[in-house]
C-alpha cells in the first residue's frame, strides 16, 4: 500500500513537473514580447528583467506613427462578422445534419468534411480570379465571406453537429407535439442548449480570423484597409525591424484575444469535452 502511494506520488511529481516545464517554455516568448515592448531600441537584445529605461513611449509611438486605431477597427469588425456568420450558418447546417433525416445526408456531410483537406494554396488563384471579376479585390468582403463559406465554416458545421447529436430525441419530439416548426425548435430549443459549443466555436473562429495574415495579404492593397497582422509588417522595412514598436503593437493586438478567452473559458472547456463525447 505504501509502495503504491509512493509510486502515485512520484507519478504526480513527474506529471506536474513536465507540465510546469512545458508551460514555462511556452510562456517565455510571450514574456519576451512584453519585456521588449518597454525597451529602448539600443537595448533590444540586452538581457534585462526590467527594461532600463522603461519606455511607455513605445506604445504612444505606435499610435502616433501608424493609423493603428484603423487597423484595430478593421480586425475587430471583420472578426466579429466572421464569428457571427460562422456560428449562424454552422449551427443551421449542423442542426440539419444532426436532426433531419434526408437521403444522402451522410455522403453529403462526408463530402463537406473532405473540403477541409484541400490546402488553401490550391484554391487561392481561382478564388482571387473570382473576386477580381466580381470587383471585390481590395475590399473586406473576401475576408468575411471566404472564411464563413470555407474551411472555418465547415469546422463550425462539424462542431455544432457533434453537439446536436447529444441532445435527446425526446426533447425534439415533445416540441413537435406542441406544434413547433423545425426552425422554431432550432431557434428556441437547440440554440439555448448549445451555449458551450457556441462558446468553443466563438473562440476558435475569432482567434483564426484575428490572426489571419494570408488572405489580407492576397486581397488588400490599401493601407487603410489593412488588418492588424498585415499592419505589423509595416514595422519592418529595408533598413531593418523596429523591434520595440513591433512588440508594442503585438501586445496591443493580443489584448482582445485574452479578453475573449477570459470571458468564455468555462464554456470553452465544457464545449470541447462535450463535442468530443460523440
Coordinates of C-alpha atoms in Angstrom, one line a residue:
X1 CA 0.0 0.0 0.0
X2 CA 2.8 2.3 1.0
X3 CA 4.7 1.4 -2.2
X4 CA 1.6 2.3 -4.2
X5 CA 1.2 5.6 -2.5
X6 CA 4.9 6.4 -3.2
X7 CA 4.5 5.4 -6.9
X8 CA 1.4 7.5 -7.2
X9 CA 3.2 10.5 -5.5
X10 CA 6.2 10.1 -7.8
X11 CA 4.0 9.9 -10.9
X12 CA 2.2 13.1 -9.9
X13 CA 5.5 14.9 -9.3
X14 CA 6.8 13.9 -12.7
X15 CA 3.5 14.8 -14.3
X16 CA 3.3 18.3 -12.8
X17 CA 7.0 18.8 -13.3
X18 CA 6.6 18.2 -17.1
X19 CA 3.5 20.4 -17.2
X20 CA 5.4 23.2 -15.4
X21 CA 8.4 22.9 -17.7
X22 CA 6.3 22.9 -20.9
X23 CA 4.3 25.9 -19.6
X24 CA 7.5 27.9 -18.9
X25 CA 8.8 27.1 -22.4
X26 CA 5.6 28.3 -24.0
X27 CA 5.3 31.4 -21.9
X28 CA 8.9 32.7 -22.4
X29 CA 8.2 34.2 -25.9
X30 CA 5.1 36.0 -24.5
X31 CA 7.2 37.4 -21.6
X32 CA 9.9 38.4 -24.1
X33 CA 7.4 40.3 -26.2
X34 CA 6.1 42.3 -23.2
X35 CA 9.6 43.0 -21.9
X36 CA 10.8 44.1 -25.3
X37 CA 7.8 46.4 -25.8
X38 CA 9.1 48.6 -23.0
X39 CA 12.8 48.6 -24.0
X40 CA 14.9 51.3 -25.7
X41 CA 15.8 50.5 -29.3
X42 CA 19.5 50.3 -28.4
X43 CA 18.9 47.6 -25.8
X44 CA 16.6 45.3 -27.6
X45 CA 18.8 42.2 -27.3
X46 CA 20.3 43.1 -23.9
X47 CA 19.0 40.8 -21.1
X48 CA 17.1 42.8 -18.5
X49 CA 14.4 41.6 -16.1
X50 CA 13.1 45.1 -16.0
X51 CA 13.8 47.4 -19.0
X52 CA 16.0 50.3 -18.2
X53 CA 15.0 52.9 -19.3
X54 CA 11.3 51.8 -19.0
X55 CA 9.7 53.3 -22.2
X56 CA 5.9 53.7 -22.2
X57 CA 6.6 56.0 -25.2
X58 CA 6.9 52.9 -27.5
X59 CA 3.1 52.4 -27.3
X60 CA 2.5 56.1 -28.0
X61 CA 4.9 56.0 -30.9
X62 CA 2.9 53.1 -32.4
X63 CA -0.3 55.1 -32.1
X64 CA 1.3 58.3 -33.5
X65 CA 3.2 56.9 -36.4
X66 CA 0.6 54.5 -37.8
X67 CA -3.3 54.6 -38.0
X68 CA -3.3 51.8 -35.5
X69 CA -6.9 52.6 -34.4
X70 CA -8.0 51.9 -38.0
X71 CA -6.2 48.6 -38.2
X72 CA -7.8 47.7 -34.8
X73 CA -11.3 48.6 -36.1
X74 CA -10.8 46.6 -39.3
X75 CA -9.7 43.5 -37.4
X76 CA -12.4 43.7 -34.8
X77 CA -15.4 44.2 -37.1
X78 CA -14.1 41.5 -39.6
X79 CA -13.5 39.0 -36.8
X80 CA -17.0 39.7 -35.2
X81 CA -18.8 39.4 -38.6
X82 CA -16.9 36.2 -39.4
X83 CA -17.7 34.7 -36.0
X84 CA -21.4 35.6 -36.1
X85 CA -21.7 34.3 -39.7
X86 CA -19.9 31.1 -38.9
X87 CA -22.0 30.4 -35.8
X88 CA -25.3 31.1 -37.6
X89 CA -24.7 29.1 -40.7
X90 CA -22.7 26.4 -38.9
X91 CA -25.5 25.9 -36.3
X92 CA -28.2 25.8 -39.0
X93 CA -26.3 23.2 -41.1
X94 CA -25.2 21.3 -38.0
X95 CA -28.8 21.0 -36.8
X96 CA -29.9 19.8 -40.2
X97 CA -27.2 17.1 -40.4
X98 CA -27.8 16.0 -36.8
X99 CA -31.6 16.0 -36.6
X100 CA -33.1 16.0 -40.1
X101 CA -33.4 12.7 -42.0
X102 CA -32.9 13.1 -45.7
X103 CA -31.4 10.9 -48.4
X104 CA -27.6 11.2 -48.8
X105 CA -27.0 13.2 -45.7
X106 CA -24.1 11.1 -44.6
X107 CA -22.4 11.3 -48.0
X108 CA -23.0 15.0 -48.2
X109 CA -21.6 15.5 -44.7
X110 CA -18.5 13.4 -45.7
X111 CA -18.0 15.5 -48.9
X112 CA -18.3 18.6 -46.8
X113 CA -15.7 17.4 -44.3
X114 CA -13.4 16.4 -47.2
X115 CA -13.2 20.1 -48.3
X116 CA -11.2 20.8 -45.1
X117 CA -8.4 18.6 -46.5
X118 CA -7.8 20.8 -49.5
X119 CA -4.8 23.2 -48.9
X120 CA -5.7 26.9 -49.0
X121 CA -2.9 27.5 -51.5
X122 CA -4.6 25.2 -54.1
X123 CA -7.7 27.3 -54.3
X124 CA -6.1 30.7 -53.9
X125 CA -5.7 31.6 -57.6
X126 CA -9.3 30.5 -58.6
X127 CA -10.7 32.4 -55.7
X128 CA -8.6 35.5 -56.4
X129 CA -9.7 35.5 -60.1
X130 CA -13.3 35.1 -59.0
X131 CA -13.1 38.0 -56.5
X132 CA -11.3 40.1 -59.1
X133 CA -14.0 39.5 -61.7
X134 CA -16.6 40.4 -59.1
X135 CA -14.7 43.6 -58.3
X136 CA -14.2 42.6 -54.7
X137 CA -10.4 42.8 -54.5
X138 CA -9.2 45.5 -52.1
X139 CA -12.4 45.2 -50.1
X140 CA -13.1 43.4 -46.9
X141 CA -15.8 41.2 -48.4
X142 CA -13.4 38.3 -49.3
X143 CA -12.0 38.4 -45.7
X144 CA -15.5 37.9 -44.4
X145 CA -17.2 35.7 -47.0
X146 CA -14.5 33.2 -47.7
X147 CA -13.9 32.1 -44.0
X148 CA -17.7 31.7 -43.4
X149 CA -18.1 29.6 -46.5
X150 CA -14.7 28.0 -46.4
X151 CA -12.8 25.6 -44.0
X152 CA -13.7 27.7 -40.9
X153 CA -17.4 27.4 -41.8
X154 CA -17.1 23.6 -42.4
X155 CA -15.4 23.3 -39.0
X156 CA -18.3 25.2 -37.5
X157 CA -20.8 22.7 -39.1
X158 CA -18.8 19.8 -37.6
X159 CA -18.7 21.2 -34.1
X160 CA -22.4 22.1 -34.0
X161 CA -23.4 18.8 -35.5
X162 CA -21.5 16.9 -32.9
X163 CA -23.2 18.8 -30.1
X164 CA -26.7 18.5 -31.5
X165 CA -26.2 14.7 -31.8
X166 CA -26.0 14.7 -27.9
X167 CA -29.5 16.4 -27.5
X168 CA -32.1 13.7 -26.7
X169 CA -34.6 13.0 -29.4
X170 CA -37.4 13.1 -26.8
X171 CA -36.9 16.8 -26.4
X172 CA -37.4 17.4 -30.1
X173 CA -40.4 15.1 -30.3
X174 CA -42.1 16.9 -27.4
X175 CA -41.6 20.2 -29.2
X176 CA -43.1 18.8 -32.4
X177 CA -46.2 17.6 -30.4
X178 CA -46.6 21.2 -29.2
X179 CA -46.7 22.3 -32.8
X180 CA -43.2 23.8 -33.2
X181 CA -41.7 24.0 -36.7
X182 CA -38.1 22.8 -37.4
X183 CA -36.9 26.4 -37.3
X184 CA -38.7 27.1 -34.0
X185 CA -37.1 24.0 -32.5
X186 CA -33.7 25.1 -33.7
X187 CA -34.1 28.7 -32.6
X188 CA -35.9 28.3 -29.2
X189 CA -34.6 24.9 -28.0
X190 CA -31.4 23.9 -29.7
X191 CA -29.5 27.2 -29.7
X192 CA -30.0 27.9 -26.0
X193 CA -28.8 24.4 -25.2
X194 CA -25.7 24.8 -27.4
X195 CA -24.0 27.6 -25.4
X196 CA -20.9 25.6 -24.7
X197 CA -20.4 24.6 -28.3
X198 CA -21.1 28.1 -29.5
X199 CA -18.5 29.5 -27.0
X200 CA -16.0 27.0 -28.3
X201 CA -16.7 27.9 -31.9
X202 CA -16.6 31.6 -31.0
X203 CA -13.1 31.4 -29.6
X204 CA -11.7 29.2 -32.4
X205 CA -13.3 31.4 -35.1
X206 CA -12.4 34.7 -33.6
X207 CA -8.9 33.6 -32.9
X208 CA -8.4 32.3 -36.5
X209 CA -9.9 35.4 -38.1
X210 CA -8.0 37.8 -35.8
X211 CA -4.6 36.2 -36.7
X212 CA -5.3 35.7 -40.4
X213 CA -2.4 37.0 -42.4
X214 CA -2.5 35.1 -45.7
X215 CA -5.9 36.3 -47.1
X216 CA -5.4 40.0 -46.2
X217 CA -2.0 39.8 -47.9
X218 CA -3.7 38.5 -51.1
X219 CA -6.8 40.7 -51.2
X220 CA -5.8 44.0 -49.5
X221 CA -3.7 46.7 -51.2
X222 CA -4.7 49.9 -49.4
X223 CA -3.1 50.8 -46.1
X224 CA -6.4 52.0 -44.6
X225 CA -8.0 48.6 -45.2
X226 CA -5.2 46.6 -43.6
X227 CA -5.9 44.3 -40.6
X228 CA -3.6 44.0 -37.6
X229 CA -1.5 41.0 -38.7
X230 CA -0.8 42.7 -42.0
X231 CA -0.1 46.1 -40.4
X232 CA 2.5 44.6 -38.1
X233 CA 4.7 44.1 -41.2
X234 CA 4.9 47.9 -41.5
X235 CA 7.4 47.9 -38.7
X236 CA 9.9 46.1 -41.0
X237 CA 11.5 47.9 -43.9
X238 CA 14.7 47.8 -45.9
X239 CA 16.6 49.4 -43.0
X240 CA 15.6 46.7 -40.6
X241 CA 12.9 45.8 -38.0
X242 CA 11.8 48.3 -35.2
X243 CA 11.5 45.6 -32.6
X244 CA 10.4 47.8 -29.8
X245 CA 7.5 49.2 -31.8
X246 CA 6.7 45.8 -33.3
X247 CA 6.4 44.2 -29.9
X248 CA 4.3 47.1 -28.5
X249 CA 1.9 46.7 -31.4
X250 CA 1.9 42.9 -30.9
X251 CA 1.0 43.3 -27.2
X252 CA -1.9 45.6 -28.1
X253 CA -3.0 43.2 -30.8
X254 CA -3.1 40.3 -28.3
X255 CA -5.3 42.0 -25.7
X256 CA -8.7 41.3 -27.4
X257 CA -7.8 37.6 -27.7
X258 CA -7.1 37.4 -23.9
X259 CA -10.4 39.2 -23.2
X260 CA -12.4 36.8 -25.4
X261 CA -10.8 33.7 -23.8
X262 CA -11.2 35.1 -20.3
X263 CA -14.9 35.5 -20.6
X264 CA -15.5 32.3 -22.5
X265 CA -13.0 29.9 -21.0
X266 CA -15.5 28.0 -18.8
X267 CA -17.9 27.4 -21.8
X268 CA -14.9 26.6 -24.0
X269 CA -13.7 23.8 -21.8
X270 CA -17.3 22.4 -21.5
X271 CA -17.8 22.7 -25.2
X272 CA -14.5 20.8 -26.1
X273 CA -15.3 18.0 -23.7
X274 CA -19.0 17.6 -24.9
X275 CA -18.1 18.0 -28.6
X276 CA -15.6 15.1 -28.3
X277 CA -18.1 12.9 -26.5
X278 CA -19.5 11.5 -29.7

